[in-house]
Coordinates of C-alpha atoms and ligand atoms in Angstrom, one line a residue:
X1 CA 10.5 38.6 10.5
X2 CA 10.3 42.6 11.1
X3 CA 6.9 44.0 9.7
X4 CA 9.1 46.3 7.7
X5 CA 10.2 43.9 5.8
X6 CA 10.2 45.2 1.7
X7 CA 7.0 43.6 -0.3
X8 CA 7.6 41.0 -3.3
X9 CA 6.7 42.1 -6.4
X10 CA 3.1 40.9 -8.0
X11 CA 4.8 37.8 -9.9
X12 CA 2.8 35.1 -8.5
X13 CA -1.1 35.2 -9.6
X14 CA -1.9 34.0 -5.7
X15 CA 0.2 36.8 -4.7
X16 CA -2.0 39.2 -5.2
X17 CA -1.4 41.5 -1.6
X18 CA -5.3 40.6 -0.3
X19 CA -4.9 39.1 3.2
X20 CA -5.4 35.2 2.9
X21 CA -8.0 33.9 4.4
X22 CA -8.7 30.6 6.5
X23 CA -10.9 28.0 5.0
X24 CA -13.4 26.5 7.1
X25 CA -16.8 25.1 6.4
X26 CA -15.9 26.0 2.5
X27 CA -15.7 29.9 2.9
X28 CA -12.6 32.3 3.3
X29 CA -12.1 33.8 6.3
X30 CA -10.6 35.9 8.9
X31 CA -9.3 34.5 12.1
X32 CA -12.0 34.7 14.8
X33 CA -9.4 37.0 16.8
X34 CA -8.5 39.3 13.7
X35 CA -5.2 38.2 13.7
X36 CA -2.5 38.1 10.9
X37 CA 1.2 37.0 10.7
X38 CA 3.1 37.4 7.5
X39 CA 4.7 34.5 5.2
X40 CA 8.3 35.6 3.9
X41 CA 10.4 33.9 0.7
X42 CA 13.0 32.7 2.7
X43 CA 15.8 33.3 -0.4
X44 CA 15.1 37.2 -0.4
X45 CA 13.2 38.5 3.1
X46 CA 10.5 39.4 1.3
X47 CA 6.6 39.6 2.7
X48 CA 5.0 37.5 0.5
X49 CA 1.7 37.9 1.9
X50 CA -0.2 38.9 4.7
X51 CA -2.0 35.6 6.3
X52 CA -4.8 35.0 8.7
X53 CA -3.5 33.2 11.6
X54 CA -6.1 30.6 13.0
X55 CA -5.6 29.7 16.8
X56 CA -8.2 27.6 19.8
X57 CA -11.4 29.8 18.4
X58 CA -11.1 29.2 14.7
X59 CA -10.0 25.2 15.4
X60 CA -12.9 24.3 17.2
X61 CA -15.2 26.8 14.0
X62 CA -13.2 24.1 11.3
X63 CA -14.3 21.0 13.8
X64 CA -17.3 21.9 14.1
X65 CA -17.9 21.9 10.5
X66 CA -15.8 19.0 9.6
X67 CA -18.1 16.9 12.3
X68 CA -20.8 18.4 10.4
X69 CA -20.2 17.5 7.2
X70 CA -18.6 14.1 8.6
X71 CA -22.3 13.2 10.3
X72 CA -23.9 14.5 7.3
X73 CA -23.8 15.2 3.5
X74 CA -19.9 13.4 3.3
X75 CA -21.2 9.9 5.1
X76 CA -23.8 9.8 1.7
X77 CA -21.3 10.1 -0.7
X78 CA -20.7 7.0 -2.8
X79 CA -16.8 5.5 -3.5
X80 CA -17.4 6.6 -6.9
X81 CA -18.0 9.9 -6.0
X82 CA -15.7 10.2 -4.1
X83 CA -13.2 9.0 -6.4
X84 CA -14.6 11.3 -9.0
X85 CA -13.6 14.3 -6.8
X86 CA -10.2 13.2 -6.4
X87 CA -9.7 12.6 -10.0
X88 CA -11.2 15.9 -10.4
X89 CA -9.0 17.7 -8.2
X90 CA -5.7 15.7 -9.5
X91 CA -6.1 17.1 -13.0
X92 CA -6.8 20.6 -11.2
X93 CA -3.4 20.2 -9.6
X94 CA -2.0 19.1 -12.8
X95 CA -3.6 22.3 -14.3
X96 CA -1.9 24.5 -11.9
X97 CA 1.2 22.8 -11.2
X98 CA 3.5 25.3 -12.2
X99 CA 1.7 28.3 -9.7
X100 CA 1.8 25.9 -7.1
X101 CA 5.2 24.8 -7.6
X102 CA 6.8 28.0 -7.9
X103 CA 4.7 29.0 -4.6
X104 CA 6.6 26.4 -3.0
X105 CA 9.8 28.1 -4.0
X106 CA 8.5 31.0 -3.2
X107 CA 7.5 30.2 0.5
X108 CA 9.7 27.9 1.7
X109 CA 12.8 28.0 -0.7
X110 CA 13.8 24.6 -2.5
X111 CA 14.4 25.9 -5.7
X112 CA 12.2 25.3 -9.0
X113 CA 14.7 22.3 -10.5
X114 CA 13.4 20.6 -7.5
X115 CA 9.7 21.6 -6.6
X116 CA 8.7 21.6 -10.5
X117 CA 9.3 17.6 -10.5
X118 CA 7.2 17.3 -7.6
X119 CA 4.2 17.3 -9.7
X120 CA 4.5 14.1 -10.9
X121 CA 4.5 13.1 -7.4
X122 CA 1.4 15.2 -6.5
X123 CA -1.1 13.9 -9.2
X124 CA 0.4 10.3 -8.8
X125 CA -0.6 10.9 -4.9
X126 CA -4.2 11.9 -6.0
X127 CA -5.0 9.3 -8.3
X128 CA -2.8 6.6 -6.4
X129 CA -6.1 7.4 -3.6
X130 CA -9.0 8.1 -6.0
X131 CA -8.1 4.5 -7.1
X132 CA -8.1 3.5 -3.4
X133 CA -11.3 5.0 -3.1
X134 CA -13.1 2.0 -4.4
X135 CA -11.0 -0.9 -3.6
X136 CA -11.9 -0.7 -0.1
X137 CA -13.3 -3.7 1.6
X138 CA -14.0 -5.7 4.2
X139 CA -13.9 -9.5 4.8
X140 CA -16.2 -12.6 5.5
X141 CA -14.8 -14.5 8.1
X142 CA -15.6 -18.2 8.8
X143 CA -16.1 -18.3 12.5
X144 CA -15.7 -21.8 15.3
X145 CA -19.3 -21.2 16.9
X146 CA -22.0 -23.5 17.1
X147 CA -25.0 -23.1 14.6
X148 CA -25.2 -20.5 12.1
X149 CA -23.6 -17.4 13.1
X150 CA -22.2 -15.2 10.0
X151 CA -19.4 -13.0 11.0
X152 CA -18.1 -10.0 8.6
X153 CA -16.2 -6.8 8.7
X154 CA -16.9 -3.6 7.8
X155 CA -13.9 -0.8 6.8
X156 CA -15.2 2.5 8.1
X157 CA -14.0 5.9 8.2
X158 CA -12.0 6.8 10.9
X159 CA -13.8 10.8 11.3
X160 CA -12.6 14.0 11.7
X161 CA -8.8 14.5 11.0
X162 CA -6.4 16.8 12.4
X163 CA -3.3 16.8 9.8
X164 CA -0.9 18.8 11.1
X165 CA 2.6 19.3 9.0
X166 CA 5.8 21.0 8.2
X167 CA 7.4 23.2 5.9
X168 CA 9.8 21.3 3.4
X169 CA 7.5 19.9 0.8
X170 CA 4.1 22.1 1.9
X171 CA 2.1 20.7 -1.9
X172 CA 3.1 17.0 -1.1
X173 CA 3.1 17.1 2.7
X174 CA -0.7 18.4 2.2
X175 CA -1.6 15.9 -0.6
X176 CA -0.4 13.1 1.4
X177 CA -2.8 14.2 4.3
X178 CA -5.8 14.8 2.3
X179 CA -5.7 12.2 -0.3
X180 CA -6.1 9.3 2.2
X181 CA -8.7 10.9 3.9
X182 CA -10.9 12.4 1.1
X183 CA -10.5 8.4 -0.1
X184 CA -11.6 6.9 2.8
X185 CA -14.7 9.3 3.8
X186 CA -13.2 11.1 6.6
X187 CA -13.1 15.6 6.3
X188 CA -9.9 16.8 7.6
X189 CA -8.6 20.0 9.4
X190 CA -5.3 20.7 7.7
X191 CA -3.0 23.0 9.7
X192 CA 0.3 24.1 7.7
X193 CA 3.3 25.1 8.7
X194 CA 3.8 29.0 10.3
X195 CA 6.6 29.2 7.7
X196 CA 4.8 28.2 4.4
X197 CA 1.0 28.5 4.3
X198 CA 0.4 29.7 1.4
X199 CA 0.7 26.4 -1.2
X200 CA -1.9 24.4 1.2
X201 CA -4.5 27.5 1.1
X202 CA -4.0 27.3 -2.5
X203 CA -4.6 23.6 -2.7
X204 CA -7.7 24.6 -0.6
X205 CA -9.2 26.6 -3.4
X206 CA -8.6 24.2 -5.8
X207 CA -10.1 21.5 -3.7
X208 CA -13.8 23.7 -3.7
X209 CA -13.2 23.9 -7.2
X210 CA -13.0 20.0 -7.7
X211 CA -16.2 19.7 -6.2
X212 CA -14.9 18.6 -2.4
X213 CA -18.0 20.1 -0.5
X214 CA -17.9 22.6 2.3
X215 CA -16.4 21.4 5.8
X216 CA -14.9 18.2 4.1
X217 CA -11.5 19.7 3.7
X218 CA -10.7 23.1 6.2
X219 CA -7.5 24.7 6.0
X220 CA -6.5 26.7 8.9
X221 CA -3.1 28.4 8.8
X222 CA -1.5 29.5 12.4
X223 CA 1.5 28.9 15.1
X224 CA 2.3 25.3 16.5
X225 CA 1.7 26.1 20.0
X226 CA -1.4 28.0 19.7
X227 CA -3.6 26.2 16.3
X228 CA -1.6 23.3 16.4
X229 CA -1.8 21.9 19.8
X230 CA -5.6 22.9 19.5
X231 CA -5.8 20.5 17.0
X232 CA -3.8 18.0 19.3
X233 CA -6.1 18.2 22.1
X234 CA -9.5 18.4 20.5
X235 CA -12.4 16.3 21.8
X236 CA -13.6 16.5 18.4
X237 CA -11.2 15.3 16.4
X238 CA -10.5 11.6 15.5
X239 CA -7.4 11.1 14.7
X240 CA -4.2 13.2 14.1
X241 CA -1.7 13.2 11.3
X242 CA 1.6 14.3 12.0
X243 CA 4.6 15.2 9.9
X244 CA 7.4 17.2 11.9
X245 CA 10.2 17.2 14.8
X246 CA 10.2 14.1 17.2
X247 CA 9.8 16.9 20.3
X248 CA 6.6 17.8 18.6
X249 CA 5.8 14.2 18.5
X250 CA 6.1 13.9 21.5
X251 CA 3.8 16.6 23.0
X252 CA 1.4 15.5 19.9
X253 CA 0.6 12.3 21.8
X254 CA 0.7 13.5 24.8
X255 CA -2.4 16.1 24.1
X256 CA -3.8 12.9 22.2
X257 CA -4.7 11.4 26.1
X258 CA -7.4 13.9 26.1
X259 CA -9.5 11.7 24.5
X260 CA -7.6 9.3 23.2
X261 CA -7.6 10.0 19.2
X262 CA -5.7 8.0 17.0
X263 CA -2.4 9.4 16.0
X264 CA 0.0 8.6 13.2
X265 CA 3.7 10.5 13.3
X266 CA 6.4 11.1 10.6
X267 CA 9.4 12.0 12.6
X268 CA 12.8 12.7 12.0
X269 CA 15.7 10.9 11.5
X270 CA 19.8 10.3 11.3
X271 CA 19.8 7.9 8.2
X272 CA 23.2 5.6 7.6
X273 CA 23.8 6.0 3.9
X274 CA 26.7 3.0 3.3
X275 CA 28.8 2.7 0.7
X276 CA 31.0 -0.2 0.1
X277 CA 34.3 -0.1 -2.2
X278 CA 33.0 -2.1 -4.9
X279 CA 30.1 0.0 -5.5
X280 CA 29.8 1.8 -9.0
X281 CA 31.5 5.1 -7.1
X282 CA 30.0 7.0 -10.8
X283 CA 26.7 7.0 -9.0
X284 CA 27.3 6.6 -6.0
X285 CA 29.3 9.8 -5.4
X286 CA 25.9 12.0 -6.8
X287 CA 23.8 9.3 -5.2
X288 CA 25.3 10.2 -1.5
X289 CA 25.8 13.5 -1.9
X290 CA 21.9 14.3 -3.2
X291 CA 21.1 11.8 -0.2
X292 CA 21.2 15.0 2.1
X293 CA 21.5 18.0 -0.1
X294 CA 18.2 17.6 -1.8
X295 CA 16.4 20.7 -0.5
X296 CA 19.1 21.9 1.2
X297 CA 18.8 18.5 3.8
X298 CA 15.6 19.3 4.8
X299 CA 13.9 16.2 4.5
X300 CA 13.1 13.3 7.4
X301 CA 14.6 11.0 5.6
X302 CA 18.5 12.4 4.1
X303 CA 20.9 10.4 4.3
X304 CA 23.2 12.3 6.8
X305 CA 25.7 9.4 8.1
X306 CA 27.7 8.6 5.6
X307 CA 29.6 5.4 6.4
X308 CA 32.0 4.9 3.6
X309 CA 34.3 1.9 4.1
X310 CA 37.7 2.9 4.7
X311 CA 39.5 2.0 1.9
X312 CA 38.1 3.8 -0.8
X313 CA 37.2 6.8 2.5
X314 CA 39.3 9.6 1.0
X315 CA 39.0 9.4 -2.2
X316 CA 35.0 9.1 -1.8
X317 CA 35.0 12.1 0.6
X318 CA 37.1 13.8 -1.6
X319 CA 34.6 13.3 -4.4
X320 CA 31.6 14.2 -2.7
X321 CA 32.8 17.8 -1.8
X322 CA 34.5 18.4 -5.4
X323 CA 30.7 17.2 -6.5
X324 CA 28.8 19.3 -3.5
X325 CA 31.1 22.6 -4.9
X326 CA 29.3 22.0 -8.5
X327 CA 25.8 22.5 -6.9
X328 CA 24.7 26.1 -8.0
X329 CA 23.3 27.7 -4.5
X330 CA 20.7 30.7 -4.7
X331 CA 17.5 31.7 -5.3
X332 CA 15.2 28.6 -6.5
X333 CA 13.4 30.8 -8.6
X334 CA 16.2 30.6 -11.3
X335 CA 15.5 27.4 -12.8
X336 CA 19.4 26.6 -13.1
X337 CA 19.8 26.8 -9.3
X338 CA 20.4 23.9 -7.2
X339 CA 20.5 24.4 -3.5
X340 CA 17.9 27.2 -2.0
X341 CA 18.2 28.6 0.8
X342 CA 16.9 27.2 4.8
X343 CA 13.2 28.2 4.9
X344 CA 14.3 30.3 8.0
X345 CA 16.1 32.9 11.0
X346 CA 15.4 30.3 13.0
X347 CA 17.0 27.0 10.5
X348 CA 19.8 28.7 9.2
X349 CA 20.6 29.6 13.8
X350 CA 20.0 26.1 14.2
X351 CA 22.3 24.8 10.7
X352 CA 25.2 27.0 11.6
X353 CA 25.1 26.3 15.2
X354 CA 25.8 22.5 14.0
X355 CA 28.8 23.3 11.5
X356 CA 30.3 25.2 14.8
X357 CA 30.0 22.2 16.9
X358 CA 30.8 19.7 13.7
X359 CA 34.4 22.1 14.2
X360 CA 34.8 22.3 18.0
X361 CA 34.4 18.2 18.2
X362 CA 37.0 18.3 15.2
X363 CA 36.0 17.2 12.4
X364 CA 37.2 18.3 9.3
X365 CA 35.0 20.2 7.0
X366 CA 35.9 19.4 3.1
X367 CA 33.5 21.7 1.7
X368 CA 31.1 24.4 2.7
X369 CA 31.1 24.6 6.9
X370 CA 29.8 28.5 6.8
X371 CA 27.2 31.2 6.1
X372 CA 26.8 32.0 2.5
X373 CA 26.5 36.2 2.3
X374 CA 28.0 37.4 -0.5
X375 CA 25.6 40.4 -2.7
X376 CA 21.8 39.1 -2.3
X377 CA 22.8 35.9 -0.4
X378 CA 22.9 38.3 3.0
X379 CA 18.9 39.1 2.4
X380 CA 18.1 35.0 3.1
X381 CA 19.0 31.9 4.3
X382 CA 22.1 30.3 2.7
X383 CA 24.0 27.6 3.8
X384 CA 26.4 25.4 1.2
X385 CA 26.6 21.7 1.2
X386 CA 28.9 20.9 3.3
X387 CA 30.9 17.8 4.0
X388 CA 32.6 17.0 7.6
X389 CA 35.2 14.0 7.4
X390 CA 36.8 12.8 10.5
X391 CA 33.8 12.4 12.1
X392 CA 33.2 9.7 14.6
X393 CA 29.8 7.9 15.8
X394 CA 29.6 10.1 19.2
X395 CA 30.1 13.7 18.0
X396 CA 26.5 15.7 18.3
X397 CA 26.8 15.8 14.3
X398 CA 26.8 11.8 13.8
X399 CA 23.6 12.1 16.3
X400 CA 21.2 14.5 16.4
X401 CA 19.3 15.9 13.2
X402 CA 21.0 19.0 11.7
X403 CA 18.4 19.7 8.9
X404 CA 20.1 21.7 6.6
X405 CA 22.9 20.7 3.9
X406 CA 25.3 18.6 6.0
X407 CA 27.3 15.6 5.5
X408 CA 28.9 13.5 8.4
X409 CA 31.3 11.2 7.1
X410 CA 32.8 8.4 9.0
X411 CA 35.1 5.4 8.0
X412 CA 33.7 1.3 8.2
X413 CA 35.8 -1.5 7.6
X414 CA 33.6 -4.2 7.4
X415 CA 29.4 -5.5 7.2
X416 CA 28.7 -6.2 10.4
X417 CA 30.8 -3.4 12.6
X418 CA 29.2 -1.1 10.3
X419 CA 25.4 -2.3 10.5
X420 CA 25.9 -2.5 14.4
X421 CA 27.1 1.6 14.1
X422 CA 24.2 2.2 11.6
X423 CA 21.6 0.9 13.8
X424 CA 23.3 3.0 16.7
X425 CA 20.9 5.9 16.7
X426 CA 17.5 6.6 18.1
X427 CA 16.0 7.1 14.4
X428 CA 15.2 4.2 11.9
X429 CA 13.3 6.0 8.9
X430 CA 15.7 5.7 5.6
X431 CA 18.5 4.4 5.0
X432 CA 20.8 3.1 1.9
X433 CA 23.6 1.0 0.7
X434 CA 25.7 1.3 -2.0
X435 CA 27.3 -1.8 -3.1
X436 CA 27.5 -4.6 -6.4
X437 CA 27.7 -7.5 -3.9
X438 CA 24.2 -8.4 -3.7
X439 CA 24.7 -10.8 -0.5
X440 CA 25.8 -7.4 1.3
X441 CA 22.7 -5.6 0.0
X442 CA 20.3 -8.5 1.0
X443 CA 22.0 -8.5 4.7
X444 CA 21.8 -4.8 5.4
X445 CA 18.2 -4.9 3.9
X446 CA 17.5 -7.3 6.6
X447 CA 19.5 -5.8 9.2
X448 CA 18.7 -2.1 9.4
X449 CA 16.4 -1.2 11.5
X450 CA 14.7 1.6 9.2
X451 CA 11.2 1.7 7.3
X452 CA 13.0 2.3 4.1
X453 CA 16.2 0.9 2.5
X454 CA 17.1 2.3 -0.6
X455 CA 19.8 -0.1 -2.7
X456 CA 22.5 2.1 -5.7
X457 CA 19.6 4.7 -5.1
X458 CA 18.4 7.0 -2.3
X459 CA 15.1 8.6 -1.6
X460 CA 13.0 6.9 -4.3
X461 CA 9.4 7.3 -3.3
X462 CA 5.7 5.8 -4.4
X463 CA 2.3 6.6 -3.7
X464 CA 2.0 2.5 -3.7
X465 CA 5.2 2.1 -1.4
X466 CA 4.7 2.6 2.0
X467 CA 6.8 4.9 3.8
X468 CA 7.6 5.5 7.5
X469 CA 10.1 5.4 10.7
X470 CA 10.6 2.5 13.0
X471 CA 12.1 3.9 16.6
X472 CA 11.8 7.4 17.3
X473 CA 10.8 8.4 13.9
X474 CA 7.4 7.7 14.4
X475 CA 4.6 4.9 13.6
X476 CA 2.3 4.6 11.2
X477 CA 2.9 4.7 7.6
X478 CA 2.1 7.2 4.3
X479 CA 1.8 5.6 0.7
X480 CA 0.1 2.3 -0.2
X481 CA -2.6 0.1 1.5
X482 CA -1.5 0.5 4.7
X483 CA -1.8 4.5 4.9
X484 CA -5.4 3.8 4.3
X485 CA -5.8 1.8 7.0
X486 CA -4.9 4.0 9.5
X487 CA -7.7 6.4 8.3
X488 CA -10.2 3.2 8.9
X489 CA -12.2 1.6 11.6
X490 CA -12.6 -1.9 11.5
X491 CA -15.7 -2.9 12.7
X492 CA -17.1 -6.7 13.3
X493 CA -20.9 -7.8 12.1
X494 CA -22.2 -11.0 13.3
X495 CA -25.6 -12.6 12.4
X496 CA -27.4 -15.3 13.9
X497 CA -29.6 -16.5 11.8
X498 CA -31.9 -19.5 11.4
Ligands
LIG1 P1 7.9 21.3 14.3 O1 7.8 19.8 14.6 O2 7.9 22.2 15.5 O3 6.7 21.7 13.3 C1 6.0 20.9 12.5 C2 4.5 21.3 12.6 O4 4.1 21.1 13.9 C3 4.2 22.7 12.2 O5 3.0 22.8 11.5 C4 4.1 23.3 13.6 O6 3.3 24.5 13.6 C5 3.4 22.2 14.4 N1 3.6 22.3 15.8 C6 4.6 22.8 16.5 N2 4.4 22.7 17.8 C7 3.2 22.1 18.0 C8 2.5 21.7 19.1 N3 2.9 21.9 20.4 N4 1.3 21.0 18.9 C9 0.9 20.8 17.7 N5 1.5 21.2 16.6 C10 2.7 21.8 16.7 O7 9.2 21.5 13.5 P2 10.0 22.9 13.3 O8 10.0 23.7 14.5 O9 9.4 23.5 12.1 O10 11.5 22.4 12.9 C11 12.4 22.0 14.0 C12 13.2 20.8 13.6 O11 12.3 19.7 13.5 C13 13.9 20.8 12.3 O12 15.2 21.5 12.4 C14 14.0 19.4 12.0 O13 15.1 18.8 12.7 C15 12.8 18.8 12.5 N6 11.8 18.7 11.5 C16 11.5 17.4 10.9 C17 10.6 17.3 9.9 C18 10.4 16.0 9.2 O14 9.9 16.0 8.1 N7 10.6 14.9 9.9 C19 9.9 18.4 9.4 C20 10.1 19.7 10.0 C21 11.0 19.7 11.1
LIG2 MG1 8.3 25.0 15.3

């Protein structure tokens, strides 16, 4: 955005127009080269604030001290201390949940009837780990060899992590980076997204004042392809976590070679959402249409195939776009708004390039299909929801990730034609099925070749659950047991003894 873009107006307590500052080894800073960029509220063009913008120089300052603190006071700290942090630091976000809620909306867009329920899901992500913190274990195992030779395992943390993430849920996104690894023992370098930085440096204050000690958690705000791919390629750094685009992904493990680091990704995705005629079509016309425009269809896993089985096509279709027209779009900061705006130039480019090409391939658009810019709505980033019908399996819209508030809709006639199609795309992260037949719910569970089927629901999520993509939307998963495994070394003990 231009540098003259107008200022906000003090609203926020964050927002307070000082220059935020980098956390690294537990103090604020400036970038090493003096830089800033500016952080903008997507739903107006406003400068929210004025941020420090970290690059190579200020990566390898936050590694340093993570390695630091990794080697040294963090590797003393008890489970139950570390537990006691987290618990700390959950009731501190619990505390504050409507500042950093309403930062969210601020700096990225979803409105506040969405990002004010996501506290729940932040404190339940906090002490879902704090829990974790002291169930971890490892295992005696009997062992074949001759005499006495005792063999056990230890579960040990992994090191210093490089989370890196994206912009459509910045407070969870972060949570579910840290939590694991504040649980497990590791410190972390946490590098938001360009577009919202501003809830994670928050989070970062709060952390110090829970008690997490200095380099355990650094948070160092700055562009992909300059802090980011730092973070990628450093000898330092033990493992990275990764939340974004599968192009990212990609380069993510390639700059992982260096020296080999562990990497987890959560990618992207197509997801079929099915629907069947004799599904209860009460909830399942909400059900599929909040599938993708939940924050505006920015998130990995919406729902953006919608096969609908042809009888019932029309009137389903139909349905969904009278529904989608109900959605109040606008500024998030009015609690009775529903759809905020794309967090930015470059989304909204990318959104409305895809309802161009949705027409050109022809299909049919039902509702929305175009720029919103009536009064205020020209100062940011609105797009409606918007329904395509007629669309068929190889149009660029049925398969390749739009991101924004877009429904493809294509006909099925029956379950195994239409789990073939589903499975038909380089994704596999959600998915869902609408249906009272549970023989067709069982199959498709089985069948689709996703890390999450959601059954006469869609998006349901759990700190205990785990959550990730098969394919090309990544490995590795977030939530539950396994998510703190991939923050562990197992290591092997064996003891001759007699
Ligand atoms: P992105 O994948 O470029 O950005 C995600 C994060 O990766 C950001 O923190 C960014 O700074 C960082 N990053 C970018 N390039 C990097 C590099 N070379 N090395 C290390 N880190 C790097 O996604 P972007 O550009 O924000 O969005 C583009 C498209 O990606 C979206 O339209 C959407 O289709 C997809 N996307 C998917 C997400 C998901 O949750 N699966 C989240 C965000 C975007
Ligand atoms: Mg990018």
């Amino acid at each position: 955005m231009t540098a003259h873009a107008p200022r906000a107006p003090a609203r926020h307590p964050f927002l307070d127009g000082k220059l935020k500052r980098m956390l690294i080894d537990g103090k604020w800073l400036e970038a090493a080269s003096g830089k800033t960029f500016q952080s903008i509220n997507p739903a107006t063009g406003e400068v929210l604030a004025d941020v420090a913008e970290g690059d190579a120089e200020d990566i390898d300052r936050a590694v340093e001290a993570a390695r630091r603190a990794f080697e040294g006071p963090w590797s003393k700290v008890k489970p139950f201390e570390r537990q006691a942090i987290l618990l700390k630091f959950a009731d501190l976000v619990d505390q504050h949940a409507d500042e950093l809620t309403e930062l969210d909306t601020l700096d990225m867009g979803a409105p506040l009837s969405r990002t004010r329920n996501m506290r729940r899901r932040a404190v339940g992500l906090l002490r879902y780990y704090a829990g974790m913190a002291t169930a971890l274990h490892g295992e005696t195992i009997e062992n074949s060899l001759p005499g006495d030779v005792f063999s056990y395992t230890l579960k040990e943390p992994v090191g210093v992590v490089g989370a890196i993430i994206p912009w459509n849920a910045p407070l969870t996104s972060s949570l579910w980076k840290i939590g694991p690894a504040l649980a497990t023992g590791c410190t972390v370098i946490l590098k938001p997204a360009e577009e919202a930085p501003l809830t994670p440096l928050l989070l970062g204050q709060l952390a110090l004042e829970a008690g997490v000690p200095p380099g355990v958690l650094n948070v160092v705000p700055g562009y992909g392809e300059t802090a980011g791919a730092a973070l990628a390629k450093h000898m330092g750094v033990d493992k990275v976590a990764f939340t974004g685009s599968h192009f990212t992904g990609q380069k993510i493990v390639q700059a992982s070679s260096f020296n080999l680091k562990r990497v987890s990704l959560e990618l992207g995705g197509k997801s079929p959402d099915i629907v069947f005629a004799d599904a209860d079509l009460e909830s399942a016309v909400p059900g599929a249409a909040m599938a993708v425009f939940a924050n505006s269809g920015q998130i990995c896993s919406a729902g953006t195939r919608l096969f609908v089985e042809r009888k019932i096509y029309d009137e389903f279709t139909a349905r969904v776009a009278e529904f989608s027209k109900t959605l109040r779009v606008g500024n998030g900061i009015d609690p009775d708004v529903m759809i905020g705006p794309l967090v930015s130039q470059e989304q909204l480019d990318r959104v409305t390039g895809y309802m161009s090409i949705g027409r050109q391939e022809g299909a049919n658009p039902l509702s929305g299909g175009e720029r919103m810019t009536d009064g205020d709505m020209a100062k940011g980033y609105f797009v409606p929801p918007t329904v395509f019908a007629n669309v068929r399996d190889d149009m660029r819209i049925a398969q390749e990730e739009i991101f924004g508030p877009v429904i493809s809709a294509i006909p099925f006639t029956d379950i195994d034609e239409v789990l073939g199609r589903a499975n038909n795309t380089m994704f596999g992260l959600g998915s869902g099925v609408w249906t009272r037949d549970v023989n067709k719910a069982h199959r498709l569970a089985r069948g689709i070749r996703a890390g999450s089927v959601w059954v006469n629901c869609y998006q349901a999520m759990d700190p205990a659950v785990p959550f990730g993509g098969y394919k090309m939307s990544g490995y590795g998963r977030e939530s539950g047991i396994q998510h703190l495994e991939e923050y562990l070394n197992v290591k092997a003990v064996w003891i001759k003894t007699g």
